[in-house]
Amino acid sequence: MENYNRTSTDFILLGLFPPARTGLFLFILIVLIFLMTLFGNLSMILLILLDTQLHTPMYFLLSHQLSFIDLNYISTIVPKMAYNYLSGNKSISFIWCGAQSFFFLTLAGAEALLLASMSYDRYVAICFPLHYPIRISRRVCLLMIIGSWIIGSINSCAHTIYILHIPYCRSRAINHFFCDVPAMLTLGCTDTWIHEYTVFVSTVLFLLMSFIGIACSYGRVLFAVCHMRSDEGKKKAYSTCSTHLTVVTFYYAPFVYTYLRPKFLRAPTEDKALAVFYTILTPVLNPIIYSLRNKEVMRALRRVIQRICSVKM
């Protein structure tokens, strides 16, 4: 191992699966979750495309944020992790490690900003319904999406360039199942406190500030809902907002807890467990939450199924 670390530029991902039957069980479980994620998110994209009543700004953002980003999110990590387990080769090339880190951070940043955009969409729809077609047009949605990708890419590029240029004079074994920046920083032989501080700042800006914005938006939404006269309107607003808040909580809570903790309070085992939640479980839970807790989606699904059945008959 020591000879490998001195002569090779590759990294070693220690992985998630223990070398026993438990590891095989976890491997099979994660592969099944990966396949369910592909099926669920692709189904959501097709449903939104096929049902005209879902051609609204909210579902346009939903199909992009929930489906497209989550599909790429889990695909950046699980296939490589599965390949390493099946082949018994835990190494990952220097270039691929940088690419994996870049795409992961870009997708994470873009999703955080798009979740905030979706909360603004609900805020305008419920609090200013007459202004909604002007404030949340297709052009505005496109600008939100493009802006999220650009800002996420810039942030990701800065972190990735730094992490690939610090000297690694100790072991290149990353105690994680993907190239996570905080896990890689522990391998550097120089003082990385400046970059640790930038990770903290970017986490505050992308996650904590976005979460505060979402909380403020929904605080105003709940205030408006409480003053609604229509019981049907209240139920619809509560259903839509509770669905989005559930997704936001599942995504933000483990991310914020992981990246805002001081270095001396972090443990590799705990970091990996939390990373499973926001990299593997959240992408598969999102389409389930949006389908089972959203009556509009369930009605759209029934309409599409009836249309398909009528065509076959």
PDB file of C-alpha atoms in Angstrom:
ATOM      1  CA  MET A   1       0.000   0.000   0.000  1.00  0.00           C
ATOM      2  CA  GLU A   2       2.731   2.450   0.876  1.00  0.00           C
ATOM      3  CA  ASN A   3       4.536   1.742  -2.403  1.00  0.00           C
ATOM      4  CA  TYR A   4       1.316   2.263  -4.275  1.00  0.00           C
ATOM      5  CA  ASN A   5       0.699   5.583  -2.560  1.00  0.00           C
ATOM      6  CA  ARG A   6       4.163   6.887  -3.418  1.00  0.00           C
ATOM      7  CA  THR A   7       4.210   5.839  -7.074  1.00  0.00           C
ATOM      8  CA  SER A   8       0.638   6.227  -8.240  1.00  0.00           C
ATOM      9  CA  THR A   9      -1.423   9.360  -8.790  1.00  0.00           C
ATOM     10  CA  ASP A  10      -4.661   7.389  -8.413  1.00  0.00           C
ATOM     11  CA  PHE A  11      -6.809   7.651  -5.300  1.00  0.00           C
ATOM     12  CA  ILE A  12      -8.303   4.722  -3.412  1.00  0.00           C
ATOM     13  CA  LEU A  13     -11.961   4.835  -2.352  1.00  0.00           C
ATOM     14  CA  LEU A  14     -12.292   2.722   0.782  1.00  0.00           C
ATOM     15  CA  GLY A  15     -15.980   2.445  -0.021  1.00  0.00           C
ATOM     16  CA  LEU A  16     -19.163   1.737   1.875  1.00  0.00           C
ATOM     17  CA  PHE A  17     -19.510  -2.042   1.804  1.00  0.00           C
ATOM     18  CA  PRO A  18     -17.867  -4.177   4.535  1.00  0.00           C
ATOM     19  CA  PRO A  19     -16.092  -7.329   3.266  1.00  0.00           C
ATOM     20  CA  ALA A  20     -18.774  -9.795   4.392  1.00  0.00           C
ATOM     21  CA  ARG A  21     -22.340 -10.898   3.659  1.00  0.00           C
ATOM     22  CA  THR A  22     -23.498  -7.569   5.042  1.00  0.00           C
ATOM     23  CA  GLY A  23     -21.541  -5.848   2.272  1.00  0.00           C
ATOM     24  CA  LEU A  24     -23.216  -7.997  -0.391  1.00  0.00           C
ATOM     25  CA  PHE A  25     -26.647  -7.235   1.083  1.00  0.00           C
ATOM     26  CA  LEU A  26     -25.929  -3.475   1.096  1.00  0.00           C
ATOM     27  CA  PHE A  27     -24.614  -3.684  -2.469  1.00  0.00           C
ATOM     28  CA  ILE A  28     -27.784  -5.403  -3.736  1.00  0.00           C
ATOM     29  CA  LEU A  29     -29.956  -2.950  -1.801  1.00  0.00           C
ATOM     30  CA  ILE A  30     -28.207   0.116  -3.238  1.00  0.00           C
ATOM     31  CA  VAL A  31     -28.332  -1.282  -6.793  1.00  0.00           C
ATOM     32  CA  LEU A  32     -32.100  -1.832  -6.380  1.00  0.00           C
ATOM     33  CA  ILE A  33     -32.475   1.724  -5.054  1.00  0.00           C
ATOM     34  CA  PHE A  34     -30.490   2.991  -8.046  1.00  0.00           C
ATOM     35  CA  LEU A  35     -32.805   1.159 -10.476  1.00  0.00           C
ATOM     36  CA  MET A  36     -35.875   2.446  -8.614  1.00  0.00           C
ATOM     37  CA  THR A  37     -34.458   5.980  -8.851  1.00  0.00           C
ATOM     38  CA  LEU A  38     -34.009   5.670 -12.608  1.00  0.00           C
ATOM     39  CA  PHE A  39     -37.533   4.304 -13.044  1.00  0.00           C
ATOM     40  CA  GLY A  40     -39.185   6.822 -10.698  1.00  0.00           C
ATOM     41  CA  ASN A  41     -37.517   9.936 -12.039  1.00  0.00           C
ATOM     42  CA  LEU A  42     -37.842   8.943 -15.713  1.00  0.00           C
ATOM     43  CA  SER A  43     -41.526   8.176 -15.078  1.00  0.00           C
ATOM     44  CA  MET A  44     -41.995  11.616 -13.524  1.00  0.00           C
ATOM     45  CA  ILE A  45     -40.361  13.301 -16.530  1.00  0.00           C
ATOM     46  CA  LEU A  46     -42.600  11.382 -18.950  1.00  0.00           C
ATOM     47  CA  LEU A  47     -45.718  12.086 -16.876  1.00  0.00           C
ATOM     48  CA  ILE A  48     -45.046  15.835 -16.859  1.00  0.00           C
ATOM     49  CA  LEU A  49     -44.357  15.765 -20.610  1.00  0.00           C
ATOM     50  CA  LEU A  50     -47.468  13.731 -21.485  1.00  0.00           C
ATOM     51  CA  ASP A  51     -50.058  15.450 -19.272  1.00  0.00           C
ATOM     52  CA  THR A  52     -50.857  18.982 -20.442  1.00  0.00           C
ATOM     53  CA  GLN A  53     -52.340  19.971 -17.081  1.00  0.00           C
ATOM     54  CA  LEU A  54     -48.870  19.613 -15.558  1.00  0.00           C
ATOM     55  CA  HIS A  55     -47.365  22.049 -18.073  1.00  0.00           C
ATOM     56  CA  THR A  56     -47.034  24.757 -15.434  1.00  0.00           C
ATOM     57  CA  PRO A  57     -43.937  26.593 -14.114  1.00  0.00           C
ATOM     58  CA  MET A  58     -43.974  24.572 -10.895  1.00  0.00           C
ATOM     59  CA  TYR A  59     -43.855  21.227 -12.687  1.00  0.00           C
ATOM     60  CA  PHE A  60     -41.393  22.580 -15.244  1.00  0.00           C
ATOM     61  CA  LEU A  61     -39.028  23.302 -12.343  1.00  0.00           C
ATOM     62  CA  LEU A  62     -39.978  20.004 -10.738  1.00  0.00           C
ATOM     63  CA  SER A  63     -39.159  17.935 -13.804  1.00  0.00           C
ATOM     64  CA  HIS A  64     -35.772  19.641 -14.060  1.00  0.00           C
ATOM     65  CA  GLN A  65     -34.825  19.778 -10.388  1.00  0.00           C
ATOM     66  CA  LEU A  66     -36.359  16.542  -9.179  1.00  0.00           C
ATOM     67  CA  SER A  67     -35.850  14.301 -12.152  1.00  0.00           C
ATOM     68  CA  PHE A  68     -32.981  15.489 -14.308  1.00  0.00           C
ATOM     69  CA  ILE A  69     -30.683  16.567 -11.476  1.00  0.00           C
ATOM     70  CA  ASP A  70     -31.480  13.559  -9.274  1.00  0.00           C
ATOM     71  CA  LEU A  71     -30.860  11.164 -12.163  1.00  0.00           C
ATOM     72  CA  ASN A  72     -27.428  12.674 -12.755  1.00  0.00           C
ATOM     73  CA  TYR A  73     -26.792  13.033  -9.025  1.00  0.00           C
ATOM     74  CA  ILE A  74     -27.045   9.334  -8.218  1.00  0.00           C
ATOM     75  CA  SER A  75     -25.471   8.294 -11.554  1.00  0.00           C
ATOM     76  CA  THR A  76     -22.316  10.254 -10.683  1.00  0.00           C
ATOM     77  CA  ILE A  77     -21.688   8.040  -7.655  1.00  0.00           C
ATOM     78  CA  VAL A  78     -23.427   4.636  -7.655  1.00  0.00           C
ATOM     79  CA  PRO A  79     -22.121   3.110 -10.946  1.00  0.00           C
ATOM     80  CA  LYS A  80     -18.467   3.713  -9.956  1.00  0.00           C
ATOM     81  CA  MET A  81     -19.138   2.445  -6.439  1.00  0.00           C
ATOM     82  CA  ALA A  82     -20.768  -0.713  -7.840  1.00  0.00           C
ATOM     83  CA  TYR A  83     -17.921  -1.259 -10.326  1.00  0.00           C
ATOM     84  CA  ASN A  84     -15.301  -0.965  -7.572  1.00  0.00           C
ATOM     85  CA  TYR A  85     -17.163  -3.505  -5.426  1.00  0.00           C
ATOM     86  CA  LEU A  86     -17.657  -6.042  -8.234  1.00  0.00           C
ATOM     87  CA  SER A  87     -14.132  -5.735  -9.633  1.00  0.00           C
ATOM     88  CA  GLY A  88     -12.411  -5.596  -6.253  1.00  0.00           C
ATOM     89  CA  ASN A  89     -10.414  -2.615  -7.530  1.00  0.00           C
ATOM     90  CA  LYS A  90     -10.970   0.390  -5.271  1.00  0.00           C
ATOM     91  CA  SER A  91      -8.794   2.818  -7.198  1.00  0.00           C
ATOM     92  CA  ILE A  92     -10.116   5.882  -9.012  1.00  0.00           C
ATOM     93  CA  SER A  93      -7.990   7.921 -11.395  1.00  0.00           C
ATOM     94  CA  PHE A  94      -6.901  11.445 -10.563  1.00  0.00           C
ATOM     95  CA  ILE A  95      -8.932  12.873 -13.491  1.00  0.00           C
ATOM     96  CA  TRP A  96     -12.079  10.857 -12.772  1.00  0.00           C
ATOM     97  CA  CYS A  97     -11.919  11.796  -9.082  1.00  0.00           C
ATOM     98  CA  GLY A  98     -11.806  15.473 -10.061  1.00  0.00           C
ATOM     99  CA  ALA A  99     -14.679  14.984 -12.534  1.00  0.00           C
ATOM    100  CA  GLN A 100     -16.787  13.155  -9.949  1.00  0.00           C
ATOM    101  CA  SER A 101     -16.171  15.890  -7.378  1.00  0.00           C
ATOM    102  CA  PHE A 102     -16.999  18.611  -9.928  1.00  0.00           C
ATOM    103  CA  PHE A 103     -20.275  17.061 -11.074  1.00  0.00           C
ATOM    104  CA  PHE A 104     -21.362  16.217  -7.538  1.00  0.00           C
ATOM    105  CA  LEU A 105     -20.797  19.775  -6.274  1.00  0.00           C
ATOM    106  CA  THR A 106     -22.393  21.317  -9.377  1.00  0.00           C
ATOM    107  CA  LEU A 107     -25.524  19.183  -9.064  1.00  0.00           C
ATOM    108  CA  ALA A 108     -25.728  19.723  -5.295  1.00  0.00           C
ATOM    109  CA  GLY A 109     -25.454  23.511  -5.665  1.00  0.00           C
ATOM    110  CA  ALA A 110     -27.917  23.654  -8.566  1.00  0.00           C
ATOM    111  CA  GLU A 111     -30.472  21.553  -6.665  1.00  0.00           C
ATOM    112  CA  ALA A 112     -30.197  23.714  -3.555  1.00  0.00           C
ATOM    113  CA  LEU A 113     -30.853  26.881  -5.597  1.00  0.00           C
ATOM    114  CA  LEU A 114     -33.693  25.294  -7.561  1.00  0.00           C
ATOM    115  CA  LEU A 115     -35.406  24.170  -4.362  1.00  0.00           C
ATOM    116  CA  ALA A 116     -35.301  27.822  -3.281  1.00  0.00           C
ATOM    117  CA  SER A 117     -36.736  28.809  -6.691  1.00  0.00           C
ATOM    118  CA  MET A 118     -39.602  26.354  -6.219  1.00  0.00           C
ATOM    119  CA  SER A 119     -40.427  27.891  -2.830  1.00  0.00           C
ATOM    120  CA  TYR A 120     -40.545  31.322  -4.501  1.00  0.00           C
ATOM    121  CA  ASP A 121     -42.887  29.844  -7.121  1.00  0.00           C
ATOM    122  CA  ARG A 122     -45.281  28.639  -4.395  1.00  0.00           C
ATOM    123  CA  TYR A 123     -44.982  31.961  -2.546  1.00  0.00           C
ATOM    124  CA  VAL A 124     -46.043  33.967  -5.618  1.00  0.00           C
ATOM    125  CA  ALA A 125     -48.756  31.450  -6.604  1.00  0.00           C
ATOM    126  CA  ILE A 126     -50.468  31.596  -3.199  1.00  0.00           C
ATOM    127  CA  CYS A 127     -49.749  35.130  -2.005  1.00  0.00           C
ATOM    128  CA  PHE A 128     -49.951  36.951  -5.382  1.00  0.00           C
ATOM    129  CA  PRO A 129     -52.078  34.722  -7.651  1.00  0.00           C
ATOM    130  CA  LEU A 130     -52.992  37.549 -10.053  1.00  0.00           C
ATOM    131  CA  HIS A 131     -49.307  38.405 -10.617  1.00  0.00           C
ATOM    132  CA  TYR A 132     -48.253  34.775 -11.025  1.00  0.00           C
ATOM    133  CA  PRO A 133     -48.278  34.586 -14.884  1.00  0.00           C
ATOM    134  CA  ILE A 134     -46.027  37.670 -15.024  1.00  0.00           C
ATOM    135  CA  ARG A 135     -43.641  36.926 -12.165  1.00  0.00           C
ATOM    136  CA  ILE A 136     -43.263  33.190 -12.916  1.00  0.00           C
ATOM    137  CA  SER A 137     -43.245  32.898 -16.695  1.00  0.00           C
ATOM    138  CA  ARG A 138     -41.472  30.229 -18.742  1.00  0.00           C
ATOM    139  CA  ARG A 139     -38.678  32.746 -19.375  1.00  0.00           C
ATOM    140  CA  VAL A 140     -38.254  33.366 -15.637  1.00  0.00           C
ATOM    141  CA  CYS A 141     -38.138  29.601 -15.014  1.00  0.00           C
ATOM    142  CA  LEU A 142     -35.436  29.178 -17.659  1.00  0.00           C
ATOM    143  CA  LEU A 143     -33.424  32.003 -16.088  1.00  0.00           C
ATOM    144  CA  MET A 144     -33.751  30.323 -12.671  1.00  0.00           C
ATOM    145  CA  ILE A 145     -32.524  27.016 -14.056  1.00  0.00           C
ATOM    146  CA  ILE A 146     -29.653  28.515 -16.074  1.00  0.00           C
ATOM    147  CA  GLY A 147     -28.615  30.723 -13.155  1.00  0.00           C
ATOM    148  CA  SER A 148     -28.624  27.739 -10.779  1.00  0.00           C
ATOM    149  CA  TRP A 149     -26.400  25.731 -13.109  1.00  0.00           C
ATOM    150  CA  ILE A 150     -23.967  28.602 -13.698  1.00  0.00           C
ATOM    151  CA  ILE A 151     -23.600  29.497 -10.013  1.00  0.00           C
ATOM    152  CA  GLY A 152     -23.314  25.826  -9.035  1.00  0.00           C
ATOM    153  CA  SER A 153     -20.654  25.243 -11.706  1.00  0.00           C
ATOM    154  CA  ILE A 154     -18.564  28.250 -10.643  1.00  0.00           C
ATOM    155  CA  ASN A 155     -18.621  27.169  -6.997  1.00  0.00           C
ATOM    156  CA  SER A 156     -17.826  23.581  -7.955  1.00  0.00           C
ATOM    157  CA  CYS A 157     -14.997  24.589 -10.273  1.00  0.00           C
ATOM    158  CA  ALA A 158     -13.300  26.618  -7.525  1.00  0.00           C
ATOM    159  CA  HIS A 159     -13.399  23.748  -5.008  1.00  0.00           C
ATOM    160  CA  THR A 160     -12.366  21.103  -7.558  1.00  0.00           C
ATOM    161  CA  ILE A 161      -9.370  23.069  -8.850  1.00  0.00           C
ATOM    162  CA  TYR A 162      -8.120  23.615  -5.323  1.00  0.00           C
ATOM    163  CA  ILE A 163      -8.578  20.008  -4.218  1.00  0.00           C
ATOM    164  CA  LEU A 164      -6.656  18.727  -7.247  1.00  0.00           C
ATOM    165  CA  HIS A 165      -3.734  21.093  -6.709  1.00  0.00           C
ATOM    166  CA  ILE A 166      -2.960  20.513  -3.037  1.00  0.00           C
ATOM    167  CA  PRO A 167      -0.003  18.149  -2.429  1.00  0.00           C
ATOM    168  CA  TYR A 168      -0.927  14.654  -1.227  1.00  0.00           C
ATOM    169  CA  CYS A 169       2.170  13.392   0.532  1.00  0.00           C
ATOM    170  CA  ARG A 170       0.416  10.900   2.796  1.00  0.00           C
ATOM    171  CA  SER A 171      -1.898   8.025   1.903  1.00  0.00           C
ATOM    172  CA  ARG A 172      -4.208   8.546  -1.074  1.00  0.00           C
ATOM    173  CA  ALA A 173      -6.876   6.321   0.495  1.00  0.00           C
ATOM    174  CA  ILE A 174     -10.095   8.365   0.734  1.00  0.00           C
ATOM    175  CA  ASN A 175     -12.256   7.098   3.598  1.00  0.00           C
ATOM    176  CA  HIS A 176     -15.467   7.546   1.631  1.00  0.00           C
ATOM    177  CA  PHE A 177     -17.386   5.986  -1.267  1.00  0.00           C
ATOM    178  CA  PHE A 178     -16.884   8.978  -3.592  1.00  0.00           C
ATOM    179  CA  CYS A 179     -14.471  11.892  -3.969  1.00  0.00           C
ATOM    180  CA  ASP A 180     -15.947  14.169  -1.318  1.00  0.00           C
ATOM    181  CA  VAL A 181     -14.008  17.405  -0.767  1.00  0.00           C
ATOM    182  CA  PRO A 182     -13.887  17.312   3.077  1.00  0.00           C
ATOM    183  CA  ALA A 183     -12.680  13.687   3.004  1.00  0.00           C
ATOM    184  CA  MET A 184      -9.954  14.583   0.491  1.00  0.00           C
ATOM    185  CA  LEU A 185      -8.794  17.588   2.521  1.00  0.00           C
ATOM    186  CA  THR A 186      -7.751  15.273   5.361  1.00  0.00           C
ATOM    187  CA  LEU A 187      -5.163  13.683   3.020  1.00  0.00           C
ATOM    188  CA  GLY A 188      -3.322  16.925   2.207  1.00  0.00           C
ATOM    189  CA  CYS A 189       0.091  17.508   3.747  1.00  0.00           C
ATOM    190  CA  THR A 190      -0.319  21.285   3.859  1.00  0.00           C
ATOM    191  CA  ASP A 191      -2.491  23.404   6.114  1.00  0.00           C
ATOM    192  CA  THR A 192      -5.931  23.432   4.474  1.00  0.00           C
ATOM    193  CA  TRP A 193      -7.739  25.659   6.966  1.00  0.00           C
ATOM    194  CA  ILE A 194      -8.341  28.361   4.317  1.00  0.00           C
ATOM    195  CA  HIS A 195     -10.145  25.938   2.045  1.00  0.00           C
ATOM    196  CA  GLU A 196     -12.032  24.424   4.989  1.00  0.00           C
ATOM    197  CA  TYR A 197     -13.253  27.942   5.703  1.00  0.00           C
ATOM    198  CA  THR A 198     -14.331  28.420   2.058  1.00  0.00           C
ATOM    199  CA  VAL A 199     -16.259  25.112   2.243  1.00  0.00           C
ATOM    200  CA  PHE A 200     -18.001  26.450   5.341  1.00  0.00           C
ATOM    201  CA  VAL A 201     -18.814  29.777   3.620  1.00  0.00           C
ATOM    202  CA  SER A 202     -20.145  28.138   0.440  1.00  0.00           C
ATOM    203  CA  THR A 203     -22.278  25.765   2.534  1.00  0.00           C
ATOM    204  CA  VAL A 204     -23.761  28.744   4.377  1.00  0.00           C
ATOM    205  CA  LEU A 205     -24.443  30.601   1.124  1.00  0.00           C
ATOM    206  CA  PHE A 206     -25.854  27.653  -0.837  1.00  0.00           C
ATOM    207  CA  LEU A 207     -27.644  25.679   1.858  1.00  0.00           C
ATOM    208  CA  LEU A 208     -28.243  27.698   4.995  1.00  0.00           C
ATOM    209  CA  MET A 209     -29.202  30.952   3.233  1.00  0.00           C
ATOM    210  CA  SER A 210     -31.382  29.045   0.755  1.00  0.00           C
ATOM    211  CA  PHE A 211     -33.058  27.216   3.629  1.00  0.00           C
ATOM    212  CA  ILE A 212     -33.708  30.483   5.466  1.00  0.00           C
ATOM    213  CA  GLY A 213     -35.207  31.914   2.266  1.00  0.00           C
ATOM    214  CA  ILE A 214     -37.415  28.845   1.882  1.00  0.00           C
ATOM    215  CA  ALA A 215     -38.504  29.056   5.538  1.00  0.00           C
ATOM    216  CA  CYS A 216     -39.394  32.750   5.148  1.00  0.00           C
ATOM    217  CA  SER A 217     -41.334  32.061   1.940  1.00  0.00           C
ATOM    218  CA  TYR A 218     -43.372  29.302   3.537  1.00  0.00           C
ATOM    219  CA  GLY A 219     -43.912  31.313   6.686  1.00  0.00           C
ATOM    220  CA  ARG A 220     -45.577  33.956   4.526  1.00  0.00           C
ATOM    221  CA  VAL A 221     -47.441  31.241   2.599  1.00  0.00           C
ATOM    222  CA  LEU A 222     -48.836  29.663   5.781  1.00  0.00           C
ATOM    223  CA  PHE A 223     -49.952  33.086   6.968  1.00  0.00           C
ATOM    224  CA  ALA A 224     -51.806  33.622   3.681  1.00  0.00           C
ATOM    225  CA  VAL A 225     -53.319  30.123   3.741  1.00  0.00           C
ATOM    226  CA  CYS A 226     -54.698  30.650   7.249  1.00  0.00           C
ATOM    227  CA  HIS A 227     -56.651  33.650   5.926  1.00  0.00           C
ATOM    228  CA  MET A 228     -58.133  31.796   2.947  1.00  0.00           C
ATOM    229  CA  ARG A 229     -61.910  31.448   2.942  1.00  0.00           C
ATOM    230  CA  SER A 230     -62.029  28.445   0.648  1.00  0.00           C
ATOM    231  CA  ASP A 231     -61.482  25.084   2.376  1.00  0.00           C
ATOM    232  CA  GLU A 232     -60.589  23.503  -0.984  1.00  0.00           C
ATOM    233  CA  GLY A 233     -57.973  26.195  -1.575  1.00  0.00           C
ATOM    234  CA  LYS A 234     -56.506  25.583   1.874  1.00  0.00           C
ATOM    235  CA  LYS A 235     -56.249  21.831   1.267  1.00  0.00           C
ATOM    236  CA  LYS A 236     -54.586  22.313  -2.120  1.00  0.00           C
ATOM    237  CA  ALA A 237     -52.101  24.851  -0.730  1.00  0.00           C
ATOM    238  CA  TYR A 238     -51.265  22.681   2.284  1.00  0.00           C
ATOM    239  CA  SER A 239     -50.794  19.604   0.067  1.00  0.00           C
ATOM    240  CA  THR A 240     -48.448  21.349  -2.364  1.00  0.00           C
ATOM    241  CA  CYS A 241     -46.416  23.136   0.304  1.00  0.00           C
ATOM    242  CA  SER A 242     -46.104  20.157   2.652  1.00  0.00           C
ATOM    243  CA  THR A 243     -44.815  18.027  -0.233  1.00  0.00           C
ATOM    244  CA  HIS A 244     -42.116  20.556  -1.084  1.00  0.00           C
ATOM    245  CA  LEU A 245     -41.172  21.109   2.560  1.00  0.00           C
ATOM    246  CA  THR A 246     -40.743  17.347   3.024  1.00  0.00           C
ATOM    247  CA  VAL A 247     -38.312  17.210   0.078  1.00  0.00           C
ATOM    248  CA  VAL A 248     -36.446  20.286   1.350  1.00  0.00           C
ATOM    249  CA  THR A 249     -36.042  18.777   4.829  1.00  0.00           C
ATOM    250  CA  PHE A 250     -34.775  15.434   3.503  1.00  0.00           C
ATOM    251  CA  TYR A 251     -32.229  17.211   1.305  1.00  0.00           C
ATOM    252  CA  TYR A 252     -30.995  20.092   3.456  1.00  0.00           C
ATOM    253  CA  ALA A 253     -30.843  18.573   6.964  1.00  0.00           C
ATOM    254  CA  PRO A 254     -28.104  15.933   6.419  1.00  0.00           C
ATOM    255  CA  PHE A 255     -26.185  18.193   4.028  1.00  0.00           C
ATOM    256  CA  VAL A 256     -26.067  21.123   6.472  1.00  0.00           C
ATOM    257  CA  TYR A 257     -25.200  18.864   9.414  1.00  0.00           C
ATOM    258  CA  THR A 258     -22.346  17.240   7.472  1.00  0.00           C
ATOM    259  CA  TYR A 259     -20.701  20.323   5.992  1.00  0.00           C
ATOM    260  CA  LEU A 260     -21.180  22.819   8.825  1.00  0.00           C
ATOM    261  CA  ARG A 261     -19.696  20.669  11.571  1.00  0.00           C
ATOM    262  CA  PRO A 262     -16.173  21.571  12.747  1.00  0.00           C
ATOM    263  CA  LYS A 263     -13.423  19.229  11.579  1.00  0.00           C
ATOM    264  CA  PHE A 264     -12.744  17.857  15.071  1.00  0.00           C
ATOM    265  CA  LEU A 265     -16.384  16.724  15.420  1.00  0.00           C
ATOM    266  CA  ARG A 266     -16.457  14.786  12.137  1.00  0.00           C
ATOM    267  CA  ALA A 267     -16.174  11.004  11.901  1.00  0.00           C
ATOM    268  CA  PRO A 268     -15.730   9.119   8.575  1.00  0.00           C
ATOM    269  CA  THR A 269     -18.362   6.478   9.430  1.00  0.00           C
ATOM    270  CA  GLU A 270     -20.956   9.108  10.305  1.00  0.00           C
ATOM    271  CA  ASP A 271     -20.091  11.180   7.216  1.00  0.00           C
ATOM    272  CA  LYS A 272     -20.589   8.164   4.960  1.00  0.00           C
ATOM    273  CA  ALA A 273     -23.918   7.300   6.589  1.00  0.00           C
ATOM    274  CA  LEU A 274     -25.186  10.861   6.102  1.00  0.00           C
ATOM    275  CA  ALA A 275     -23.843  10.938   2.533  1.00  0.00           C
ATOM    276  CA  VAL A 276     -25.909   7.822   1.719  1.00  0.00           C
ATOM    277  CA  PHE A 277     -28.972   9.782   2.734  1.00  0.00           C
ATOM    278  CA  TYR A 278     -28.480  12.818   0.459  1.00  0.00           C
ATOM    279  CA  THR A 279     -26.759  11.068  -2.466  1.00  0.00           C
ATOM    280  CA  ILE A 280     -28.698   7.783  -2.705  1.00  0.00           C
ATOM    281  CA  LEU A 281     -31.889   7.846  -0.615  1.00  0.00           C
ATOM    282  CA  THR A 282     -33.101  11.380  -1.396  1.00  0.00           C
ATOM    283  CA  PRO A 283     -33.152  10.873  -5.213  1.00  0.00           C
ATOM    284  CA  VAL A 284     -35.331   7.764  -4.815  1.00  0.00           C
ATOM    285  CA  LEU A 285     -37.609   9.337  -2.188  1.00  0.00           C
ATOM    286  CA  ASN A 286     -38.329  12.519  -4.176  1.00  0.00           C
ATOM    287  CA  PRO A 287     -40.525  10.972  -6.911  1.00  0.00           C
ATOM    288  CA  ILE A 288     -42.314   8.860  -4.273  1.00  0.00           C
ATOM    289  CA  ILE A 289     -43.057  11.907  -2.125  1.00  0.00           C
ATOM    290  CA  TYR A 290     -44.220  14.020  -5.064  1.00  0.00           C
ATOM    291  CA  SER A 291     -46.453  11.248  -6.426  1.00  0.00           C
ATOM    292  CA  LEU A 292     -48.024   9.891  -3.244  1.00  0.00           C
ATOM    293  CA  ARG A 293     -48.475  13.240  -1.485  1.00  0.00           C
ATOM    294  CA  ASN A 294     -49.540  15.257  -4.518  1.00  0.00           C
ATOM    295  CA  LYS A 295     -53.120  14.796  -5.721  1.00  0.00           C
ATOM    296  CA  GLU A 296     -52.463  16.627  -8.991  1.00  0.00           C
ATOM    297  CA  VAL A 297     -49.719  14.155  -9.901  1.00  0.00           C
ATOM    298  CA  MET A 298     -51.902  11.162  -8.974  1.00  0.00           C
ATOM    299  CA  ARG A 299     -54.776  12.505 -11.093  1.00  0.00           C
ATOM    300  CA  ALA A 300     -52.373  13.115 -13.984  1.00  0.00           C
ATOM    301  CA  LEU A 301     -51.070   9.554 -13.650  1.00  0.00           C
ATOM    302  CA  ARG A 302     -54.622   8.161 -13.837  1.00  0.00           C
ATOM    303  CA  ARG A 303     -55.353  10.287 -16.906  1.00  0.00           C
ATOM    304  CA  VAL A 304     -52.225   9.098 -18.715  1.00  0.00           C
ATOM    305  CA  ILE A 305     -52.932   5.434 -17.833  1.00  0.00           C
ATOM    306  CA  GLN A 306     -56.539   5.770 -19.090  1.00  0.00           C
ATOM    307  CA  ARG A 307     -55.298   7.394 -22.295  1.00  0.00           C
ATOM    308  CA  ILE A 308     -52.795   4.590 -22.887  1.00  0.00           C
ATOM    309  CA  CYS A 309     -55.428   1.922 -22.189  1.00  0.00           C
ATOM    310  CA  SER A 310     -57.941   3.571 -24.536  1.00  0.00           C
ATOM    311  CA  VAL A 311     -55.339   3.689 -27.329  1.00  0.00           C
ATOM    312  CA  LYS A 312     -54.583  -0.023 -26.889  1.00  0.00           C
ATOM    313  CA  MET A 313     -58.294  -0.904 -26.987  1.00  0.00           C
TER     314      MET A 313
END
